Coordinates of C-alpha atoms and ligand atoms in Angstrom, one line a residue:
M144 CA 0.0 0.0 0.0
E145 CA 1.4 3.3 -1.1
F146 CA 0.5 6.8 0.2
E147 CA 0.8 10.1 -1.7
A148 CA -0.2 13.6 -0.8
V149 CA -2.0 15.2 -3.7
R150 CA -2.7 18.9 -4.1
I151 CA -6.1 18.7 -5.8
S152 CA -9.6 19.8 -5.0
P153 CA -11.5 16.8 -3.5
G154 CA -13.9 17.0 -6.3
E155 CA -11.1 16.1 -8.7
Y156 CA -10.3 12.8 -7.1
R157 CA -10.9 9.8 -9.3
G158 CA -10.7 6.2 -7.9
D159 CA -12.7 3.5 -6.2
A160 CA -13.6 5.6 -3.2
L161 CA -13.3 8.9 -1.5
L162 CA -13.2 8.9 2.3
V163 CA -14.5 12.1 3.7
G164 CA -14.2 13.2 7.4
L165 CA -17.0 15.4 8.8
F166 CA -17.4 17.1 12.1
Q167 CA -20.6 16.5 14.1
D168 CA -20.7 20.1 15.0
G169 CA -19.2 21.5 11.7
P170 CA -20.9 23.4 8.9
E171 CA -24.1 22.0 7.3
P172 CA -23.3 19.0 5.0
A173 CA -24.2 21.0 1.9
Q174 CA -21.5 23.5 2.8
A175 CA -19.0 21.0 4.2
L176 CA -19.2 19.0 0.9
A177 CA -19.2 22.0 -1.4
A178 CA -15.8 21.2 -2.7
L179 CA -17.0 17.8 -4.1
D180 CA -18.1 17.4 -7.7
A181 CA -21.6 18.8 -7.9
A182 CA -23.3 15.6 -9.0
V183 CA -21.4 13.6 -6.4
A184 CA -22.3 16.1 -3.6
A185 CA -26.0 15.9 -4.6
M186 CA -26.1 12.1 -4.3
V187 CA -24.3 12.2 -1.0
L188 CA -26.5 14.9 0.4
E189 CA -29.6 12.9 -0.5
V190 CA -28.4 9.8 1.3
I191 CA -27.3 11.9 4.4
S192 CA -30.8 13.3 4.7
E193 CA -32.5 10.0 3.9
E194 CA -30.5 8.1 6.6
E195 CA -30.5 11.1 9.0
F196 CA -26.7 10.6 9.2
K197 CA -25.0 12.5 12.1
P198 CA -21.2 12.5 11.8
K199 CA -20.6 11.5 15.4
S200 CA -17.2 10.1 16.2
R201 CA -16.5 7.0 14.1
Q202 CA -20.0 6.8 12.6
K203 CA -19.9 5.8 9.0
L204 CA -22.0 6.1 5.9
T205 CA -21.3 4.6 2.5
V206 CA -22.8 6.2 -0.6
R207 CA -22.8 4.6 -4.0
V208 CA -22.1 7.2 -6.6
G209 CA -20.7 5.7 -9.8
G210 CA -22.1 6.7 -13.2
D211 CA -19.7 9.0 -15.0
T212 CA -18.4 10.6 -11.8
G213 CA -15.2 8.5 -11.9
L214 CA -15.8 7.5 -8.3
R215 CA -17.4 4.2 -7.1
K216 CA -18.3 5.3 -3.6
V217 CA -18.1 8.1 -1.1
L218 CA -17.5 7.0 2.5
L219 CA -18.3 9.5 5.2
V220 CA -16.8 9.1 8.6
G221 CA -17.7 11.1 11.6
L222 CA -14.8 13.0 13.3
G223 CA -16.7 14.0 16.4
E224 CA -16.6 17.5 17.8
Q225 CA -14.4 20.1 16.3
A226 CA -12.9 21.3 19.6
K227 CA -11.8 17.7 20.4
Y228 CA -10.1 17.2 17.0
K229 CA -6.6 16.0 17.8
P230 CA -4.2 13.6 16.1
E231 CA -5.5 10.7 18.3
S232 CA -9.2 11.3 17.6
L233 CA -8.4 11.6 13.9
R234 CA -6.5 8.3 14.0
Q235 CA -9.3 6.6 15.7
C236 CA -12.0 7.8 13.3
I237 CA -9.9 7.2 10.2
G238 CA -9.0 3.7 11.4
E239 CA -12.7 3.0 11.2
G240 CA -12.9 4.7 7.8
A241 CA -10.0 2.5 6.6
R242 CA -12.0 -0.6 7.6
A243 CA -14.9 0.7 5.6
L244 CA -12.6 1.0 2.6
K245 CA -11.6 -2.6 3.1
A246 CA -15.2 -3.7 3.4
I247 CA -16.0 -2.3 -0.1
K248 CA -12.8 -3.8 -1.5
A249 CA -11.4 -0.5 -2.7
T250 CA -8.0 -0.8 -4.4
T251 CA -7.6 3.0 -4.7
A252 CA -8.9 5.6 -2.4
G253 CA -8.7 9.3 -1.7
V254 CA -8.9 10.7 1.8
W255 CA -10.1 14.2 2.6
V256 CA -10.3 15.5 6.1
P257 CA -10.0 19.0 7.7
P258 CA -6.4 19.8 8.8
L259 CA -5.5 19.5 12.5
S260 CA -5.1 22.8 14.2
E261 CA -2.0 21.6 15.9
G262 CA 0.7 20.7 13.4
G263 CA -1.4 21.5 10.4
E264 CA -1.5 19.5 7.3
E265 CA 1.8 17.7 7.8
A266 CA 0.7 16.4 11.2
T267 CA -2.6 15.4 9.5
V268 CA -0.9 13.5 6.8
E269 CA 1.3 11.7 9.3
A270 CA -1.7 10.7 11.5
L271 CA -3.6 9.5 8.4
V272 CA -0.8 7.2 7.2
E273 CA -0.1 5.9 10.7
A274 CA -3.8 5.1 11.3
I275 CA -4.6 3.6 8.0
R276 CA -1.5 1.3 8.0
L277 CA -2.2 0.2 11.5
A278 CA -5.9 -0.4 11.0
L279 CA -5.4 -2.4 7.9
H280 CA -2.6 -4.6 9.3
E281 CA -3.7 -8.2 9.0
D282 CA -1.5 -10.9 10.5
R283 CA -1.8 -14.1 8.5
R284 CA 1.7 -15.5 9.2
F285 CA 0.3 -18.6 11.0
R286 CA -2.6 -19.4 8.6
S287 CA -2.1 -21.8 5.8
K288 CA -4.6 -19.8 3.6
K289 CA -2.9 -16.6 2.8
S290 CA -6.0 -14.8 1.6
D291 CA -9.2 -14.4 3.6
S292 CA -11.5 -15.1 0.6
E293 CA -10.2 -18.7 0.6
E294 CA -11.5 -19.4 4.1
N295 CA -14.7 -17.5 4.9
G296 CA -13.5 -14.6 6.9
N297 CA -11.5 -16.4 9.6
S298 CA -9.4 -13.5 10.3
N299 CA -8.2 -11.3 13.2
N300 CA -9.1 -8.2 11.4
G301 CA -12.1 -8.8 9.1
G302 CA -10.0 -9.9 6.1
E303 CA -7.1 -8.4 4.2
S304 CA -7.3 -5.1 2.4
K305 CA -7.0 -4.7 -1.4
L306 CA -5.9 -1.1 -1.2
T307 CA -2.8 -0.4 -3.2
K308 CA -2.8 3.4 -3.4
V309 CA -4.1 6.0 -1.0
S310 CA -4.2 9.6 -2.1
L311 CA -4.3 12.2 0.7
V312 CA -5.9 15.4 -0.4
V313 CA -4.0 18.4 0.8
A314 CA -4.3 22.2 0.1
G315 CA -0.9 23.6 0.9
E316 CA 2.8 23.0 0.0
G317 CA 4.3 21.3 3.1
D318 CA 6.9 18.6 3.2
Y319 CA 4.3 15.9 2.9
A320 CA 6.7 13.3 1.6
E321 CA 8.5 13.5 5.0
A322 CA 5.1 13.3 6.8
V323 CA 4.2 10.2 4.8
R324 CA 7.6 8.7 5.6
R325 CA 7.2 9.3 9.3
G326 CA 3.7 7.9 9.4
N327 CA 4.9 4.8 7.6
I328 CA 7.9 4.3 9.8
L329 CA 5.9 4.7 13.0
A330 CA 3.3 2.2 11.8
E331 CA 5.8 -0.3 10.6
G332 CA 7.7 -0.2 14.0
T333 CA 4.4 -0.8 15.8
I334 CA 3.4 -3.6 13.4
F335 CA 6.8 -5.2 14.0
A336 CA 6.1 -5.1 17.8
R337 CA 2.6 -6.4 17.3
E338 CA 3.8 -9.4 15.3
L339 CA 6.5 -10.2 17.9
V340 CA 4.0 -10.2 20.6
S341 CA 1.4 -12.2 18.7
A342 CA 3.9 -14.9 17.7
P343 CA 3.9 -17.8 20.2
A344 CA 6.8 -19.0 22.2
N345 CA 7.8 -21.7 19.7
Y346 CA 8.4 -19.0 17.1
V347 CA 9.8 -16.2 19.3
T348 CA 12.6 -17.2 21.7
A349 CA 15.5 -15.2 23.2
V350 CA 17.5 -16.2 20.1
T351 CA 14.8 -14.8 17.9
L352 CA 14.8 -11.5 19.8
A353 CA 18.6 -11.3 19.5
E354 CA 18.4 -12.0 15.7
Q355 CA 15.7 -9.3 15.3
A356 CA 17.9 -6.8 17.2
T357 CA 20.9 -7.7 15.0
A358 CA 18.8 -7.3 11.9
I359 CA 17.6 -3.8 13.1
A360 CA 21.2 -2.9 13.8
E361 CA 22.4 -4.0 10.4
A362 CA 19.6 -2.3 8.5
N363 CA 19.9 1.1 10.3
G364 CA 23.6 1.3 11.3
L365 CA 23.1 0.7 15.1
E366 CA 25.6 -1.1 17.3
C367 CA 24.4 -4.4 18.6
E368 CA 26.0 -6.4 21.3
I369 CA 24.6 -9.8 22.4
L370 CA 25.9 -10.9 25.8
E371 CA 25.9 -14.7 26.0
K372 CA 25.4 -16.7 29.2
E373 CA 29.1 -16.7 30.0
D374 CA 29.3 -12.9 29.6
C375 CA 26.4 -12.4 32.0
E376 CA 28.0 -14.8 34.5
R377 CA 31.2 -12.7 34.3
L378 CA 29.1 -9.6 35.0
G379 CA 27.5 -11.3 38.0
M380 CA 23.9 -11.2 36.6
G381 CA 22.7 -13.8 39.1
A382 CA 19.1 -12.6 39.2
Y383 CA 18.6 -12.8 35.4
L384 CA 20.5 -16.1 35.1
G385 CA 18.5 -17.6 37.9
V386 CA 15.4 -17.2 35.7
A387 CA 17.2 -18.4 32.6
Q388 CA 18.4 -21.6 34.2
G389 CA 15.0 -23.3 33.9
T390 CA 15.0 -23.4 30.1
D391 CA 16.9 -25.4 27.7
L392 CA 17.2 -22.4 25.3
P393 CA 20.2 -20.1 25.6
P394 CA 19.6 -16.7 27.3
K395 CA 20.5 -13.6 25.3
F396 CA 21.2 -10.2 26.9
I397 CA 20.6 -7.7 24.1
H398 CA 22.2 -4.3 24.0
L399 CA 21.4 -2.3 21.0
T400 CA 22.8 1.3 20.7
Y401 CA 21.7 4.1 18.5
K402 CA 24.2 7.0 18.3
P403 CA 23.7 10.1 16.2
A404 CA 26.1 10.1 13.3
H405 CA 27.5 13.6 13.9
G406 CA 28.2 15.7 17.0
T407 CA 27.7 14.9 20.6
P408 CA 24.2 13.7 21.5
R409 CA 22.0 16.2 23.4
K410 CA 20.9 13.5 25.8
R411 CA 21.6 9.8 26.5
V412 CA 18.7 7.5 27.5
A413 CA 18.3 3.8 28.1
I414 CA 15.1 1.9 27.2
I415 CA 14.7 -1.5 28.9
G416 CA 12.1 -4.0 27.8
K417 CA 11.1 -7.1 29.7
G418 CA 11.8 -10.0 27.4
I419 CA 10.3 -13.2 28.9
T420 CA 9.3 -15.1 25.8
F421 CA 7.1 -17.4 27.8
D422 CA 6.1 -17.2 31.4
S423 CA 4.9 -20.5 32.8
G424 CA 5.5 -19.2 36.3
G425 CA 8.3 -21.7 36.9
L426 CA 7.8 -24.0 39.8
S427 CA 5.3 -21.5 41.2
I428 CA 3.4 -22.6 38.1
K429 CA 0.5 -20.6 36.7
P430 CA -3.0 -22.1 36.3
A431 CA -3.6 -23.7 32.9
K432 CA -6.4 -21.3 32.1
G433 CA -4.8 -18.3 30.4
M434 CA -1.3 -19.6 30.4
E435 CA -1.2 -19.5 26.6
L436 CA -1.4 -15.8 26.8
M437 CA 2.0 -15.7 28.6
K438 CA 3.6 -15.5 25.1
V439 CA 3.0 -11.8 25.5
D440 CA 5.5 -11.5 28.3
M441 CA 8.1 -10.1 26.0
G442 CA 5.8 -7.1 25.1
G443 CA 8.3 -4.7 26.7
A444 CA 11.1 -6.1 24.6
A445 CA 8.9 -5.9 21.5
A446 CA 8.2 -2.2 22.2
A447 CA 11.9 -1.4 22.8
L448 CA 13.0 -3.2 19.6
G449 CA 10.1 -1.5 17.6
A450 CA 11.2 1.9 18.9
A451 CA 14.8 1.0 17.9
K452 CA 13.7 0.2 14.4
V453 CA 11.8 3.5 14.2
L454 CA 14.5 5.7 15.8
G455 CA 17.2 4.0 13.7
Q456 CA 15.3 5.5 10.7
L457 CA 14.3 8.9 12.1
K458 CA 17.8 9.5 13.4
P459 CA 17.3 12.0 16.3
D460 CA 20.4 13.6 17.9
I461 CA 19.8 11.6 21.1
E462 CA 21.8 8.5 22.0
V463 CA 19.5 5.6 22.9
H464 CA 20.4 2.2 24.4
F465 CA 17.9 -0.6 24.0
I466 CA 18.3 -3.4 26.6
V467 CA 16.6 -6.7 26.9
A468 CA 17.5 -9.5 29.2
A469 CA 15.8 -12.2 27.2
T470 CA 14.9 -15.7 28.3
E471 CA 11.8 -17.8 29.1
N472 CA 10.5 -18.8 32.6
M473 CA 10.1 -22.6 32.5
V474 CA 9.8 -25.6 34.8
S475 CA 12.6 -28.2 34.7
G476 CA 15.1 -30.1 36.7
H477 CA 17.4 -27.2 36.7
A478 CA 14.8 -24.4 37.4
I479 CA 15.2 -22.3 40.5
H480 CA 13.2 -23.4 43.5
P481 CA 11.1 -21.2 45.6
G482 CA 13.4 -20.1 48.5
D483 CA 16.5 -20.0 46.4
I484 CA 18.8 -17.0 47.0
L485 CA 20.1 -15.2 44.0
T486 CA 22.8 -12.4 43.8
A487 CA 22.2 -9.6 41.3
S488 CA 25.0 -7.7 39.5
N489 CA 25.0 -4.9 42.1
G490 CA 25.7 -7.4 44.8
K491 CA 22.2 -7.4 46.4
T492 CA 20.8 -10.8 47.4
I493 CA 17.2 -11.9 46.6
E494 CA 15.2 -14.7 48.2
V495 CA 13.0 -16.0 45.4
D496 CA 9.8 -16.7 47.3
N497 CA 7.8 -16.9 44.1
T498 CA 9.3 -18.0 40.8
D499 CA 6.4 -16.4 39.0
A500 CA 7.8 -12.9 40.0
E501 CA 10.5 -13.5 37.4
G502 CA 10.3 -10.3 35.4
R503 CA 11.6 -8.2 38.2
L504 CA 14.6 -10.5 38.5
T505 CA 15.6 -10.1 34.9
L506 CA 14.9 -6.4 35.0
A507 CA 17.1 -6.0 38.1
D508 CA 20.3 -6.9 36.2
A509 CA 19.1 -4.9 33.2
L510 CA 18.7 -1.8 35.4
V511 CA 22.1 -2.2 36.9
F512 CA 23.6 -2.7 33.4
S513 CA 21.8 0.5 32.2
E514 CA 22.9 2.6 35.0
K515 CA 26.5 1.7 34.4
L516 CA 26.2 3.2 30.9
G517 CA 25.9 6.6 32.6
V518 CA 22.7 7.6 30.8
D519 CA 20.6 10.6 31.7
A520 CA 17.4 8.6 32.1
I521 CA 16.1 5.1 32.2
V522 CA 12.7 3.9 31.0
D523 CA 11.6 0.3 31.5
L524 CA 8.5 -1.3 29.9
A525 CA 7.3 -4.6 31.3
T526 CA 4.3 -6.8 31.4
L527 CA 5.1 -7.0 35.1
T528 CA 2.0 -7.6 37.2
G529 CA -1.5 -9.0 36.9
A530 CA -2.3 -6.5 39.7
C531 CA -1.8 -3.6 37.2
V532 CA -4.5 -5.2 34.9
V533 CA -6.8 -5.4 37.9
A534 CA -6.2 -1.8 38.9
L535 CA -6.2 -0.1 35.5
G536 CA -7.9 -2.5 33.1
N537 CA -6.7 -3.4 29.6
D538 CA -6.4 0.0 28.1
I539 CA -4.1 1.8 30.5
A540 CA -0.5 1.2 31.5
G541 CA 0.8 1.8 35.0
L542 CA 3.5 4.5 35.4
L543 CA 5.7 4.6 38.5
T544 CA 8.6 7.0 39.2
E545 CA 10.0 9.3 41.7
N546 CA 10.9 11.7 38.9
E547 CA 7.9 13.9 38.1
E548 CA 9.6 15.4 35.0
L549 CA 9.9 11.9 33.5
A550 CA 6.3 11.2 34.4
R551 CA 5.2 14.3 32.6
Q552 CA 7.3 13.5 29.5
I553 CA 5.9 10.0 29.3
R554 CA 2.4 11.2 29.7
A555 CA 2.8 13.9 27.0
A556 CA 4.4 11.4 24.6
G557 CA 1.6 8.9 25.4
E558 CA -1.1 11.5 24.8
A559 CA 0.4 12.4 21.4
S560 CA 0.3 8.7 20.6
G561 CA -3.0 7.7 22.0
E562 CA -1.4 5.4 24.6
K563 CA -2.7 5.9 28.1
F564 CA -0.6 5.9 31.3
W565 CA -1.8 6.4 34.9
Q566 CA 0.7 7.1 37.7
L567 CA 0.6 5.0 40.8
P568 CA 2.5 6.0 43.9
M569 CA 5.9 4.7 45.0
E570 CA 4.7 4.1 48.5
E571 CA 8.0 3.3 50.3
S572 CA 6.4 1.8 53.3
Y573 CA 5.0 -1.1 51.2
F574 CA 8.6 -2.4 50.8
E575 CA 8.3 -3.6 54.4
G576 CA 6.5 -6.7 53.2
M577 CA 9.4 -7.6 50.9
K578 CA 12.0 -7.9 53.7
S579 CA 13.5 -11.4 53.9
V580 CA 14.7 -13.3 57.0
V581 CA 17.7 -14.6 55.2
A582 CA 18.5 -12.3 52.3
D583 CA 18.5 -8.6 51.4
M584 CA 14.9 -8.8 50.1
R585 CA 12.3 -11.2 48.8
N586 CA 11.0 -11.0 45.3
T587 CA 7.3 -10.5 46.2
G588 CA 5.4 -8.7 48.9
S589 CA 1.8 -9.2 49.9
R590 CA -0.9 -9.5 47.2
E591 CA -2.2 -6.0 47.8
G592 CA -0.6 -3.2 45.8
G593 CA 1.3 -5.7 43.7
T594 CA 2.2 -3.2 41.0
I595 CA 3.7 -0.8 43.6
T596 CA 5.7 -3.5 45.4
A597 CA 7.1 -4.7 42.0
A598 CA 8.2 -1.1 41.3
L599 CA 9.7 -0.8 44.8
F600 CA 11.7 -4.0 44.1
L601 CA 13.0 -2.6 40.9
K602 CA 14.0 0.6 42.7
Q603 CA 16.6 -1.4 44.7
F604 CA 18.6 -1.7 41.5
V605 CA 18.7 1.9 40.5
E606 CA 21.0 4.2 42.5
K607 CA 20.7 7.7 41.2
T608 CA 19.6 7.8 37.5
P609 CA 16.2 9.3 36.8
W610 CA 14.0 6.3 36.1
V611 CA 10.4 5.5 35.1
H612 CA 8.8 2.1 35.2
L613 CA 5.9 1.4 32.9
D614 CA 3.7 -1.7 33.6
I615 CA 2.1 -2.7 30.3
A616 CA 0.6 -6.0 31.3
G617 CA -2.9 -4.7 30.4
P618 CA -2.5 -2.9 27.0
V619 CA 0.1 -5.3 25.5
W620 CA -2.8 -7.4 24.0
T621 CA -6.4 -6.9 23.0
E622 CA -9.3 -9.0 22.0
K623 CA -11.2 -6.0 20.7
Q624 CA -11.0 -4.5 17.2
K625 CA -11.4 -0.8 17.6
G626 CA -10.2 2.4 15.9
Y627 CA -6.8 1.5 14.4
T628 CA -6.2 -1.4 16.8
N629 CA -6.7 -5.0 15.9
R630 CA -7.1 -8.2 17.8
G631 CA -3.8 -9.6 19.1
G632 CA -0.6 -7.9 20.1
T633 CA -1.0 -4.1 20.1
G634 CA 2.5 -2.9 19.8
F635 CA 1.8 -0.7 22.8
G636 CA 4.7 1.5 23.8
V637 CA 6.5 1.9 20.5
R638 CA 4.9 5.2 19.5
T639 CA 5.1 6.6 23.0
L640 CA 8.8 5.7 23.3
V641 CA 9.6 7.2 19.9
R642 CA 7.8 10.5 20.8
F643 CA 9.4 10.5 24.2
V644 CA 12.9 10.3 22.7
L645 CA 12.2 12.8 20.0
A646 CA 11.0 15.3 22.6
Q647 CA 14.1 15.1 24.7
Ligands
LIG115 N1 4.1 -11.9 33.3 C1 3.4 -11.8 34.6 C2 2.4 -10.7 34.6 C3 1.3 -10.6 33.6 C4 0.0 -10.8 34.0 C5 1.6 -10.2 32.3 C6 -1.0 -10.7 33.0 C7 0.6 -10.1 31.4 C8 -0.7 -10.3 31.7 C9 4.3 -11.7 35.7 O1 5.6 -12.3 35.5 C10 3.7 -12.4 36.9 O2 3.5 -13.6 36.8 N2 3.4 -11.7 37.9 C11 2.8 -12.2 39.1 C12 3.5 -11.6 40.3 C13 3.2 -12.2 41.6 C14 3.8 -13.6 41.6 C15 3.8 -11.4 42.7 C16 1.3 -11.8 39.1 O3 1.0 -10.7 38.6 O4 0.6 -12.6 39.5
LIG116 MN1 5.5 -14.4 36.1
LIG117 ZN1 6.2 -12.6 33.6

């Protein structure tokens, strides 16, 4: 699917369909559609009044035009209220519009929406490309039939799209090629993360993650260092290796570095992603029901690698380290026992009272490693606690930090991306419950406030670098198709991370 910005009047567009965005509180349809071809506008207005169509957010109306208009259909999509028109509301509505284009099997389409007040037409073009790409993403990697028509709509996204060319109608003379490029790169990085998350544990292992990191480095000129088990042993990463000892697969500690080509970077940041490619719980084994979903436990790693893929192409003047302590959490004769004591790379000792609290063990050594790099800030993303899903549901990630500036920056980047974060307190007194009789700490506290105690545990492995922890256990996966989001892995975090780095 190719996107182009075209400087034409919407009435001049010829193709299968024209997707038109309308405000619910905008001018009367007759006025809003005045730029269309007169015959087309008349047909559309007739159907609007017949169906009493109100362009509320994401409402759609399909009008067959045809004849000698050079257009098969006009698709109207509601953009909601004018005052609430932002990149994210546009993306949500156009995501639904893109699904309508797919439903009518359009191969060519024009898109005509009012420009965003913030960022103007370039931001509008970027948002359109991002949303249409993401909405139309269809993951058929694991189906034998590669086209939906062969198998009666058994799909995760209503069947594949036939769109080959999308023409975005613009009025000005901005750098739309760059906006199209950015929208494409952001969407592709997100799709990359979605597919890593959706692929099961027999397809995505620590080795796969390391291979993907190497490929990103090669394609975009990043540095990539993969620390093998022996390297991690030498660095004293006993917490991470404790988790890794239960699997027959080799652990891979991934360190991918993006450095600006010229000059000294304005800032240096580290992004850590939890990379448990399958979480069985270990000997503190999880119940069978729902265990299959624990393939998503590398969603933080997927977001970090997706962001690396994007930033490697957008090339900001910020140095970024991407770190993943990858392994799986399995049961075997050499798995850790509950009660085992592990020593992390900062010398602290941990009594593993629950082998299912494994993510924090891997992150502990990743945090120590990141801090040693001397970066200005550390962000970690992790599918860390079921408690966070209970607290915030599936659409909102937890955010925990003692640095309010970092919290603000993540929230701003999240808002620009349509990814939601809600801050939870770092209530120091809750760490009491994690004191151990025999070691420096235990790896779990009481059940209550599980997201907070997990963050307090991580805090033991950061000395002084500003750090923010993002618990993405809820939004990493969705069963709902909505806006530009499809069922399966969501790629949550990629776009927020990218905008966070770009805004440094
Ligand atoms: N990977 C899980 C958390 C999770 C839950 C991710 C739901 C995605 C969806 C994590 O390793 C885990 O098992 N956490 C335990 C911690 C407990 C043992 C303190 C949990 O949340 O139950
Ligand atoms: Mn676990
Ligand atoms: Zn886990």
